[in-house]
Coordinates of C-alpha atoms in Angstrom, one line a residue:
M1 CA -45.2 79.1 -17.5
S2 CA -45.8 76.8 -20.5
D3 CA -48.0 77.0 -23.5
V4 CA -50.5 74.1 -23.8
R5 CA -52.1 73.0 -27.0
H6 CA -53.2 69.6 -28.4
V7 CA -52.5 67.3 -31.3
T8 CA -54.6 64.3 -32.3
A9 CA -53.5 60.6 -32.4
R10 CA -55.8 58.5 -34.6
F11 CA -56.2 54.8 -34.0
G12 CA -58.1 52.0 -35.8
G13 CA -57.8 48.8 -37.6
G14 CA -59.6 46.8 -34.9
R15 CA -63.1 45.7 -34.4
P16 CA -65.6 46.7 -31.7
R17 CA -65.9 44.1 -29.0
V18 CA -67.8 43.8 -25.7
G19 CA -67.7 41.1 -23.0
P20 CA -67.1 40.4 -19.3
L21 CA -64.1 41.5 -17.3
T22 CA -61.1 39.2 -16.5
M23 CA -60.6 38.3 -12.9
A24 CA -57.6 40.7 -12.6
Q25 CA -59.5 43.5 -14.4
A26 CA -62.3 43.2 -11.9
N27 CA -59.8 43.3 -9.0
M28 CA -58.0 46.3 -10.4
V29 CA -61.2 48.2 -11.4
R30 CA -62.4 48.0 -7.8
C31 CA -59.1 49.4 -6.6
V32 CA -59.0 52.2 -9.2
L33 CA -62.5 53.2 -8.1
T34 CA -61.7 53.4 -4.4
D35 CA -57.9 53.8 -3.8
P36 CA -56.1 57.1 -4.2
P37 CA -55.1 57.7 -7.9
E38 CA -51.4 58.1 -6.8
H39 CA -51.5 54.4 -5.8
M40 CA -53.3 53.2 -8.9
N41 CA -51.9 55.2 -11.8
Y42 CA -48.6 54.7 -13.6
R43 CA -46.5 57.6 -14.8
I44 CA -43.6 57.3 -17.3
I45 CA -41.4 59.9 -18.9
R46 CA -39.4 59.0 -22.0
D47 CA -36.8 61.0 -24.0
L48 CA -37.6 61.3 -27.7
P49 CA -35.1 60.6 -30.4
P50 CA -33.5 63.6 -32.1
D51 CA -35.4 64.9 -35.1
T52 CA -38.8 63.6 -33.8
T53 CA -41.7 65.7 -34.9
L54 CA -45.1 66.1 -33.3
R55 CA -46.6 64.2 -36.3
D56 CA -44.2 61.3 -35.5
V57 CA -45.4 61.3 -31.9
A58 CA -49.0 61.3 -32.9
E59 CA -48.6 58.5 -35.4
A60 CA -46.6 56.4 -32.9
V61 CA -49.2 56.9 -30.2
G62 CA -52.0 56.0 -32.7
L63 CA -50.2 52.8 -33.7
L64 CA -49.5 51.8 -30.1
V65 CA -53.2 52.2 -29.2
S66 CA -54.2 50.3 -32.3
R67 CA -52.1 47.3 -31.4
H68 CA -53.4 46.9 -27.9
E69 CA -57.1 46.6 -27.1
S70 CA -56.5 47.4 -23.4
L71 CA -55.6 51.0 -24.4
R72 CA -59.0 51.5 -26.0
T73 CA -61.1 49.8 -23.5
T74 CA -63.7 51.3 -21.2
F75 CA -65.8 49.6 -18.5
E76 CA -69.5 49.9 -18.1
G77 CA -71.5 49.2 -14.9
V78 CA -68.5 49.3 -12.6
E79 CA -69.5 52.3 -10.5
A80 CA -72.7 50.5 -9.5
A81 CA -70.8 47.3 -8.8
A82 CA -67.8 48.7 -6.9
D83 CA -68.1 46.0 -4.3
G84 CA -67.8 43.3 -7.0
P85 CA -68.2 44.3 -10.6
A86 CA -69.6 40.9 -11.6
G87 CA -72.2 42.5 -13.9
A88 CA -69.8 45.0 -15.5
V89 CA -68.6 44.7 -19.1
Q90 CA -65.6 45.9 -21.0
R91 CA -66.1 47.6 -24.3
V92 CA -63.4 47.9 -26.9
T93 CA -63.5 50.8 -29.4
A94 CA -62.6 49.9 -32.9
E95 CA -61.3 53.3 -34.0
G96 CA -61.1 56.8 -32.6
E97 CA -59.0 59.7 -31.6
L98 CA -56.8 60.5 -28.5
L99 CA -55.9 64.1 -27.7
I100 CA -52.2 64.6 -26.8
E101 CA -51.2 67.6 -24.7
V102 CA -48.3 69.6 -26.1
R103 CA -46.6 71.7 -23.5
R104 CA -43.9 74.2 -24.6
A105 CA -41.1 74.5 -22.1
P106 CA -39.1 77.6 -21.3
H107 CA -35.5 77.5 -22.4
Q108 CA -33.8 74.4 -21.2
G109 CA -36.7 73.5 -18.9
A110 CA -38.1 70.4 -20.6
V111 CA -37.1 68.0 -17.8
D112 CA -38.8 70.1 -15.1
L113 CA -41.9 70.6 -17.2
A114 CA -42.1 66.9 -18.0
E115 CA -42.1 66.1 -14.2
Q116 CA -44.8 68.7 -13.7
A117 CA -47.0 67.4 -16.5
A118 CA -46.5 63.8 -15.2
A119 CA -47.5 64.8 -11.7
S120 CA -50.6 66.6 -13.0
L121 CA -51.8 63.8 -15.2
H122 CA -50.9 61.2 -12.5
A123 CA -52.9 62.8 -9.7
R124 CA -56.3 62.6 -11.5
R125 CA -58.5 59.5 -11.1
F126 CA -59.4 57.8 -14.4
D127 CA -63.1 57.8 -15.4
L128 CA -63.2 54.2 -16.4
S129 CA -66.6 54.4 -18.1
A130 CA -65.9 57.4 -20.3
E131 CA -62.2 58.2 -20.5
P132 CA -59.6 56.5 -22.7
P133 CA -57.2 54.7 -20.2
L134 CA -54.1 56.5 -21.6
R135 CA -53.0 60.1 -21.1
V136 CA -50.2 61.5 -23.2
A137 CA -48.3 64.8 -23.1
V138 CA -45.4 65.9 -25.2
I139 CA -42.8 68.4 -23.9
T140 CA -41.2 70.7 -26.5
E141 CA -38.4 73.2 -26.5
G142 CA -39.5 75.7 -29.0
D143 CA -41.2 73.5 -31.6
V144 CA -38.9 70.5 -31.0
P145 CA -40.4 67.6 -29.1
R146 CA -38.0 66.5 -26.3
Q147 CA -39.9 64.2 -24.0
V148 CA -43.2 62.3 -23.9
V149 CA -45.2 61.6 -20.8
F150 CA -47.5 58.5 -20.4
V151 CA -50.0 58.0 -17.6
T152 CA -52.2 54.9 -17.5
T153 CA -53.7 52.8 -14.7
H154 CA -53.6 49.4 -13.1
S155 CA -56.9 48.3 -14.8
T156 CA -55.1 48.7 -18.1
A157 CA -51.9 46.8 -17.4
D158 CA -49.8 45.4 -14.6
A159 CA -46.1 46.1 -14.3
V160 CA -45.1 43.4 -16.8
G161 CA -47.8 44.5 -19.3
L162 CA -46.6 48.1 -18.9
A163 CA -43.0 46.9 -19.8
V164 CA -44.4 45.3 -22.9
L165 CA -46.1 48.5 -23.9
L166 CA -43.0 50.6 -23.3
A167 CA -40.8 48.2 -25.4
D168 CA -43.4 48.5 -28.2
W169 CA -43.2 52.3 -27.9
D170 CA -39.5 52.4 -28.1
S171 CA -39.5 50.3 -31.3
I172 CA -42.2 52.4 -32.9
I173 CA -40.7 55.8 -32.1
D174 CA -37.3 54.6 -33.2
G175 CA -38.8 53.7 -36.6
K176 CA -38.4 50.0 -36.2
P177 CA -41.4 47.8 -37.3
P178 CA -42.8 46.2 -34.2
E179 CA -43.4 42.5 -34.0
P180 CA -46.9 41.3 -34.7
V181 CA -49.1 41.0 -31.6
T182 CA -49.4 37.3 -30.8
A183 CA -50.5 37.5 -27.1
P184 CA -54.2 37.4 -26.4
Q185 CA -56.2 40.5 -25.7
P186 CA -58.1 41.0 -22.4
L187 CA -61.5 39.8 -23.8
D188 CA -59.7 36.6 -25.0
V189 CA -58.4 36.0 -21.5
A190 CA -61.9 36.7 -20.0
E191 CA -63.3 34.0 -22.3
A192 CA -60.6 31.5 -21.4
E193 CA -61.2 32.1 -17.7
R194 CA -64.7 30.9 -18.1
S195 CA -63.7 27.5 -19.3
P196 CA -64.6 24.6 -16.9
A197 CA -60.9 24.0 -16.1
S198 CA -60.3 27.6 -15.3
V199 CA -63.4 27.8 -13.1
R200 CA -62.1 24.8 -11.2
R201 CA -58.7 26.4 -10.7
A202 CA -60.3 29.6 -9.5
G203 CA -62.4 27.7 -7.0
A204 CA -59.4 25.8 -5.7
A205 CA -57.6 29.1 -5.3
L206 CA -60.4 30.4 -3.1
R207 CA -60.3 27.3 -1.0
Y208 CA -56.6 27.7 -0.5
W209 CA -57.0 31.3 0.6
E210 CA -59.7 30.4 3.1
T211 CA -57.6 27.6 4.6
Q212 CA -54.6 29.9 5.1
L213 CA -56.7 32.8 6.4
R214 CA -58.2 30.6 9.1
R215 CA -54.8 29.8 10.6
I216 CA -52.3 32.5 9.9
P217 CA -51.5 35.4 12.3
R218 CA -53.4 38.5 11.2
S219 CA -50.3 40.6 11.5
T220 CA -46.5 40.1 11.5
L221 CA -45.7 43.6 12.8
T222 CA -48.1 43.8 15.6
V223 CA -47.7 47.0 17.5
T224 CA -50.2 49.1 19.5
V225 CA -50.7 52.0 17.1
D226 CA -53.6 53.4 15.1
D227 CA -52.8 52.3 11.6
S228 CA -55.8 53.9 9.9
R229 CA -53.7 56.2 7.9
T230 CA -54.7 57.4 4.4
D231 CA -51.6 59.1 3.0
W232 CA -49.2 56.1 3.2
M233 CA -46.1 58.3 2.7
L234 CA -43.4 55.8 3.7
P235 CA -39.6 56.1 4.0
R236 CA -37.7 53.9 1.6
L237 CA -34.3 52.2 2.1
R238 CA -32.4 51.0 -1.0
V239 CA -30.0 48.2 -0.2
R240 CA -27.5 46.6 -2.6
S241 CA -24.9 43.9 -2.5
I242 CA -22.8 42.1 -5.0
S243 CA -21.8 39.5 -2.4
A244 CA -25.4 38.6 -1.8
A245 CA -26.0 38.0 -5.5
R246 CA -23.1 35.6 -5.6
A247 CA -24.4 33.9 -2.4
L248 CA -27.8 33.4 -4.1
G249 CA -26.1 31.3 -6.8
L250 CA -24.4 29.2 -4.1
I251 CA -27.7 28.8 -2.2
G252 CA -29.5 27.7 -5.3
A253 CA -26.8 25.1 -6.1
R254 CA -27.0 23.7 -2.6
T255 CA -30.8 23.7 -2.0
G256 CA -32.4 24.1 -5.4
V257 CA -34.2 27.2 -4.2
S258 CA -34.6 30.0 -6.7
R259 CA -33.0 33.4 -6.1
S260 CA -36.4 35.0 -5.6
A261 CA -37.6 32.4 -3.1
A262 CA -34.4 32.7 -1.2
V263 CA -34.8 36.5 -0.7
L264 CA -38.5 35.8 0.3
A265 CA -37.3 33.2 2.9
A266 CA -34.8 35.6 4.3
L267 CA -37.4 38.4 4.7
G268 CA -39.8 36.0 6.3
A269 CA -37.2 34.6 8.7
L270 CA -36.1 38.0 10.0
A271 CA -39.6 39.5 10.1
G272 CA -40.8 36.4 12.0
L273 CA -37.9 36.6 14.3
R274 CA -38.8 40.1 15.2
N275 CA -42.5 39.2 15.8
G276 CA -41.7 36.1 17.8
Q277 CA -44.1 33.8 16.0
P278 CA -43.6 30.4 14.3
A279 CA -45.0 31.6 11.0
C280 CA -44.7 34.7 8.9
P281 CA -47.4 35.3 6.3
I282 CA -46.3 37.4 3.3
I283 CA -48.3 38.8 0.4
S284 CA -46.3 38.3 -2.8
I285 CA -47.3 39.9 -6.1
S286 CA -47.8 37.0 -8.6
A287 CA -47.3 38.0 -12.2
N288 CA -49.6 35.0 -13.2
R289 CA -47.7 34.7 -16.6
F290 CA -46.9 31.0 -16.3
R291 CA -48.1 30.1 -19.8
P292 CA -45.9 31.2 -22.7
E293 CA -48.8 32.9 -24.6
L294 CA -49.3 35.3 -21.7
R295 CA -45.7 36.5 -21.4
D296 CA -46.4 39.5 -23.7
Y297 CA -50.0 40.0 -22.6
V298 CA -50.9 43.7 -22.2
G299 CA -53.5 43.8 -19.4
P300 CA -53.6 43.2 -15.7
L301 CA -52.8 39.6 -14.6
A302 CA -51.0 40.2 -11.3
Q303 CA -52.8 39.3 -8.2
D304 CA -51.8 38.6 -4.6
A305 CA -50.3 35.3 -3.5
L306 CA -50.5 34.5 0.2
I307 CA -47.4 32.7 1.3
P308 CA -47.1 31.5 4.9
I309 CA -43.4 31.1 5.8
D310 CA -42.9 28.3 8.3
L311 CA -40.3 29.1 10.9
T312 CA -40.4 25.9 12.9
E313 CA -37.3 24.5 11.2
P314 CA -34.1 24.7 13.2
S315 CA -32.0 26.1 10.3
F316 CA -32.3 28.5 7.4
D317 CA -31.9 25.7 4.8
G318 CA -35.1 24.2 6.3
V319 CA -36.8 27.6 6.0
L320 CA -35.6 27.9 2.4
L321 CA -37.1 24.6 1.4
A322 CA -40.4 25.4 3.2
A323 CA -40.6 28.8 1.5
R324 CA -40.0 27.2 -1.9
A325 CA -42.9 24.7 -1.3
A326 CA -45.2 27.4 0.1
S327 CA -44.5 29.9 -2.6
L328 CA -45.2 27.3 -5.4
A329 CA -48.5 26.5 -3.8
A330 CA -49.4 30.1 -3.3
Y331 CA -48.5 31.1 -6.9
Q332 CA -50.6 28.3 -8.2
N333 CA -53.5 29.7 -6.3
S334 CA -53.1 33.4 -7.2
R335 CA -55.8 33.7 -9.9
F336 CA -59.2 34.1 -8.3
D337 CA -62.4 36.1 -8.4
S338 CA -61.6 39.0 -6.1
A339 CA -65.2 39.7 -5.1
S340 CA -65.5 36.1 -3.8
L341 CA -62.3 36.5 -1.9
V342 CA -63.5 39.6 -0.3
Q343 CA -66.6 37.7 0.9
I344 CA -64.4 34.9 2.3
M345 CA -62.2 37.4 4.1
E346 CA -65.2 39.0 5.7
E347 CA -66.6 35.6 6.8
V348 CA -63.2 34.5 8.2
S349 CA -62.8 37.9 9.9
R350 CA -66.1 37.6 11.6
S351 CA -65.4 34.0 12.7
R352 CA -61.9 34.8 14.1
G353 CA -62.7 38.4 15.2
V354 CA -59.7 39.8 13.3
F355 CA -59.2 42.3 10.5
F356 CA -56.8 41.3 7.7
A357 CA -54.6 43.9 6.0
R358 CA -51.6 43.9 3.7
D359 CA -48.9 43.7 6.4
I360 CA -45.7 42.5 4.6
V361 CA -45.6 42.6 0.8
F362 CA -43.0 41.1 -1.5
N363 CA -42.7 42.3 -5.0
D364 CA -40.1 40.7 -7.2
M365 CA -39.7 42.9 -10.4
S366 CA -36.3 41.5 -11.4
V367 CA -35.8 40.1 -14.9
P368 CA -34.0 36.7 -15.0
G369 CA -30.9 36.7 -17.1
R370 CA -30.4 40.5 -16.9
P371 CA -27.5 41.1 -14.5
G372 CA -26.6 44.4 -13.1
R373 CA -23.2 45.8 -12.2
T374 CA -20.6 43.2 -11.3
G375 CA -17.1 43.4 -10.0
P376 CA -14.9 42.4 -7.1
D377 CA -16.3 42.5 -3.7
G378 CA -15.2 45.0 -1.2
T379 CA -14.6 44.1 2.4
P380 CA -17.2 41.4 3.1
P381 CA -20.1 41.7 3.7
D382 CA -20.5 44.0 0.7
I383 CA -23.7 45.8 1.7
R384 CA -24.6 49.4 0.8
S385 CA -27.8 51.1 1.9
A386 CA -29.2 54.6 1.5
W387 CA -32.4 56.3 2.4
L388 CA -34.6 57.6 -0.5
P389 CA -37.3 60.3 -0.4
E390 CA -40.6 59.2 1.0
A391 CA -43.2 57.9 -1.4
T392 CA -46.7 56.6 -1.2
L393 CA -47.5 52.9 -1.0
P394 CA -50.5 51.2 0.8
A395 CA -48.6 48.6 2.8
R396 CA -47.0 48.6 6.2
V397 CA -43.8 47.0 5.0
S398 CA -42.9 46.1 1.4
L399 CA -39.7 44.7 -0.2
W400 CA -39.3 45.5 -3.9
V401 CA -36.7 43.5 -5.7
H402 CA -35.2 45.2 -8.7
R403 CA -32.3 42.9 -9.5
L404 CA -31.0 39.5 -8.3
E405 CA -28.2 38.7 -10.7
G406 CA -24.8 40.4 -10.6
E407 CA -26.0 42.5 -7.8
V408 CA -28.9 42.2 -5.4
D409 CA -30.8 45.5 -5.5
V410 CA -33.9 46.0 -3.3
T411 CA -36.0 48.8 -1.9
L412 CA -37.6 48.4 1.6
W413 CA -40.6 50.5 2.3
A414 CA -41.5 50.7 6.0
D415 CA -44.1 52.6 8.1
P416 CA -42.0 54.0 10.9
R417 CA -44.8 53.5 13.4
C418 CA -44.6 49.8 12.8
L419 CA -40.9 49.5 11.9
P420 CA -38.8 52.6 13.0
R421 CA -36.0 53.6 10.6
A422 CA -33.3 51.9 12.7
D423 CA -35.2 48.7 12.7
A424 CA -36.0 49.0 9.0
Q425 CA -32.3 49.4 8.2
A426 CA -31.5 46.4 10.4
L427 CA -34.1 44.4 8.4
G428 CA -33.0 45.5 5.0
E429 CA -29.3 45.0 5.6
G430 CA -30.1 41.9 7.7
V431 CA -31.6 40.2 4.6
M432 CA -28.3 40.7 2.8
R433 CA -26.2 39.5 5.8
L434 CA -28.3 36.4 6.1
L435 CA -28.0 35.6 2.4
I436 CA -24.3 36.2 2.3
E437 CA -23.7 33.9 5.3
A438 CA -26.1 31.3 3.9
G439 CA -24.1 31.2 0.7
G440 CA -21.4 29.3 2.5
R441 CA -23.3 27.2 5.1
D442 CA -26.6 26.3 6.6
V443 CA -27.3 29.0 9.2
G444 CA -29.0 28.0 12.4
L445 CA -32.0 30.2 13.3
T446 CA -30.7 30.7 16.8
E447 CA -27.8 32.6 15.1
L448 CA -29.9 35.2 13.4
S449 CA -30.0 37.8 16.2
A450 CA -26.2 37.8 16.5
L451 CA -25.8 37.9 12.7
T452 CA -28.3 40.7 12.0
G453 CA -29.0 42.5 15.2
I454 CA -32.7 41.7 15.0
T455 CA -34.3 40.5 18.2
P456 CA -37.8 39.6 19.2
E457 CA -40.0 42.5 20.0
K458 CA -40.3 43.1 23.7
R459 CA -43.9 42.8 24.8
G460 CA -45.0 43.9 28.3
E461 CA -47.8 42.8 30.6
G462 CA -51.1 42.3 28.9
W463 CA -49.8 40.8 25.6
L464 CA -51.3 37.4 24.8
T465 CA -51.2 34.9 22.0
V466 CA -54.8 34.4 20.8
D467 CA -55.6 32.3 17.8
S468 CA -51.9 32.5 16.5
C469 CA -52.0 36.3 16.9
W470 CA -50.3 38.7 19.3
V471 CA -53.0 40.6 21.1
D472 CA -52.7 43.5 23.5
L473 CA -55.5 43.1 26.1
A474 CA -55.6 46.8 26.8
A475 CA -56.2 47.5 23.0
V476 CA -59.0 45.0 23.0
R477 CA -60.6 46.7 26.0
R478 CA -60.3 50.1 24.2
L479 CA -61.9 48.5 21.1
V480 CA -64.9 47.3 23.1
A481 CA -65.3 50.6 24.9
D482 CA -65.3 52.5 21.6
A483 CA -67.6 50.1 19.8
V484 CA -70.3 49.4 22.4
D485 CA -72.1 51.9 24.7
G486 CA -72.2 50.9 28.4
P487 CA -69.7 49.5 30.8
G488 CA -67.9 46.3 30.0
L489 CA -65.0 44.1 30.9
V490 CA -62.8 41.8 28.7
V491 CA -61.2 38.8 30.4
P492 CA -58.7 36.3 28.9
V493 CA -59.5 32.6 29.5
P494 CA -56.8 29.9 28.8
D495 CA -57.7 27.8 25.9
E496 CA -56.0 24.6 24.7
R497 CA -56.6 25.4 21.0
L498 CA -56.4 29.2 20.8
G499 CA -53.9 29.9 23.6
H500 CA -56.5 32.3 25.1
R501 CA -60.1 33.0 24.5
L502 CA -61.4 36.5 25.1
V503 CA -64.7 36.8 27.1
C504 CA -66.5 40.2 27.1
Y505 CA -69.0 41.1 29.8
L506 CA -71.3 43.9 28.8
N507 CA -74.0 45.9 30.6
A508 CA -75.5 47.4 27.5
E509 CA -78.7 47.4 25.4
T510 CA -77.4 45.1 22.7
T511 CA -77.1 41.5 21.6
P512 CA -73.9 39.4 21.3
H513 CA -74.3 39.5 17.5
D514 CA -74.6 43.3 17.4
A515 CA -71.8 43.8 19.9
H516 CA -69.5 41.6 17.8
S517 CA -70.5 43.5 14.6
A518 CA -69.7 46.8 16.3
C519 CA -66.3 45.6 17.4
L520 CA -65.5 44.3 13.9
A521 CA -66.5 47.6 12.3
M522 CA -64.1 49.4 14.6
S523 CA -61.2 46.9 14.1
P524 CA -59.6 48.2 10.9
G525 CA -56.4 50.1 11.8
R526 CA -56.1 48.5 15.3
M527 CA -53.2 46.3 14.8
S528 CA -53.0 44.8 18.2
A529 CA -56.7 44.2 18.9
I530 CA -59.2 41.5 17.9
A531 CA -62.9 41.3 18.7
P532 CA -63.8 39.0 21.7
H533 CA -64.8 35.4 21.2
H534 CA -67.7 35.4 23.6
Y535 CA -70.1 38.2 24.8
V536 CA -72.2 37.9 28.0
I537 CA -74.9 40.5 28.3
C538 CA -75.8 41.1 31.9
S539 CA -77.9 43.6 33.9
S540 CA -74.8 44.7 35.8
A541 CA -71.4 44.1 34.4
P542 CA -68.7 42.8 36.8
A543 CA -66.7 45.6 38.2
D544 CA -63.4 43.8 38.5
L545 CA -61.6 40.5 38.0
G546 CA -62.5 39.4 41.5
S547 CA -66.2 39.3 40.8
V548 CA -66.0 37.9 37.3
R549 CA -65.6 34.2 38.1
A550 CA -69.4 33.4 38.0
W551 CA -69.8 35.2 34.7
R552 CA -66.7 33.4 33.3
D553 CA -68.1 30.0 34.3
R554 CA -71.4 30.9 32.6
A555 CA -69.6 31.9 29.3
L556 CA -67.6 28.7 29.2
T557 CA -70.6 26.5 30.0
E558 CA -72.9 28.2 27.4
G559 CA -70.2 28.3 24.6
P560 CA -69.7 31.0 22.1
G561 CA -71.9 34.0 22.6
R562 CA -71.7 35.6 19.1

């Protein structure tokens, strides 16, 4: 057991401010309000320098909060506007106090107690309207502070902003005068986002997203499983290679493609190979710190970039160049009003009958110019992988890039229902194998299976390509049966544009509009099903395919029945 008391950190020196949310704040506020706190909160444990006192910690925390308005910001009106906090405001407190927990550890138990404190503070959702967005605990042995725990949330800072905060903290607690804050504060960014030029860019970003959403496959890892999980505890595979880092330099010299884009291209090529589709859409986390004045900004800027990887090229060099062009376009269109994007996604989902979810996520957290371990290669290919404990992450598959120079160091998160462990290991190591081989030559895409062991997913009878998506006809029929009362039958009809068009015949007290709405409502989590394109409501539904011809002709003659 530990003793718990409190000390007070005092902050001030600012001015009270109030104004609208930034686009990234609005996006993150929505997520903080609805997603599990384990997904939305950061937890950090830092060792304290020798001879640090509790007073030193309190003064350092006070100075840190004083320097960054995001640490003394609350949000008003967000609970009532959780579906789009357009009317919400952020309020910056000029001065105040922050209570710091002080937990006294048993003899030589500071490390364990710090983990317990971090877990406790991390598991609670932040009250964005009333609670300071920073929780701090100090772990002492006797009366000597040993470690400090910080917990904050994604509406306060993204990963880059958090790194800026921690660098500030390290300087302050070490007694080094921190550099003056020159980056804008969140309210300054909110004002800039309302300039005519920024509004035009945000509108262009939404148009880009709508164009891509209307043509990409809804899923890259399409399997017939119920994906409506809530815990998202995923196995993690760490993969490292010095040889791959050297290969990235050779790839860049030959093609002009950056290290990050090359890894993205390799992931897309192999995931697309497994799915057997000519395109692989990947969500990449964009830092959105392209302007120099935003490099040290403490606040959320990161938003999703939608990158469709074109796999119609015959060789990997072609995929590399296509991925570079696609990623540049996607990153340029990664700052947008998230409420408007949600509306667009709902409209496109209704039009196509699909439900979009984060299928494959790419998150490059590497720092250019900061190499890791280097040394002579072992027996090529120099690839080392190891399974890590499961952790929570709301994505089916995600590749986190930790380092790209000196050594490629990545972690692959994979839902075993979509990507079993053996397949996940083949994908993680396959990315390295492909990069190493591509360092010396242009690799043909027909060689990828022999090089990596990854082959197209085998799909049995009843699987169809529908509007660029793999669809399991049996899963569609289950969807309709679960969504609409009364007997029905779903029939695929060849279509020159879509590949197949799905016609649903129903004997039910409903309308095509209501039937489609019911199917869409049941779609989340059904990875291999989409809602039908046409609905024919009849007094007696066809009993089998042999008696459906007349109803099929009627549907094709009358056009869409939604």
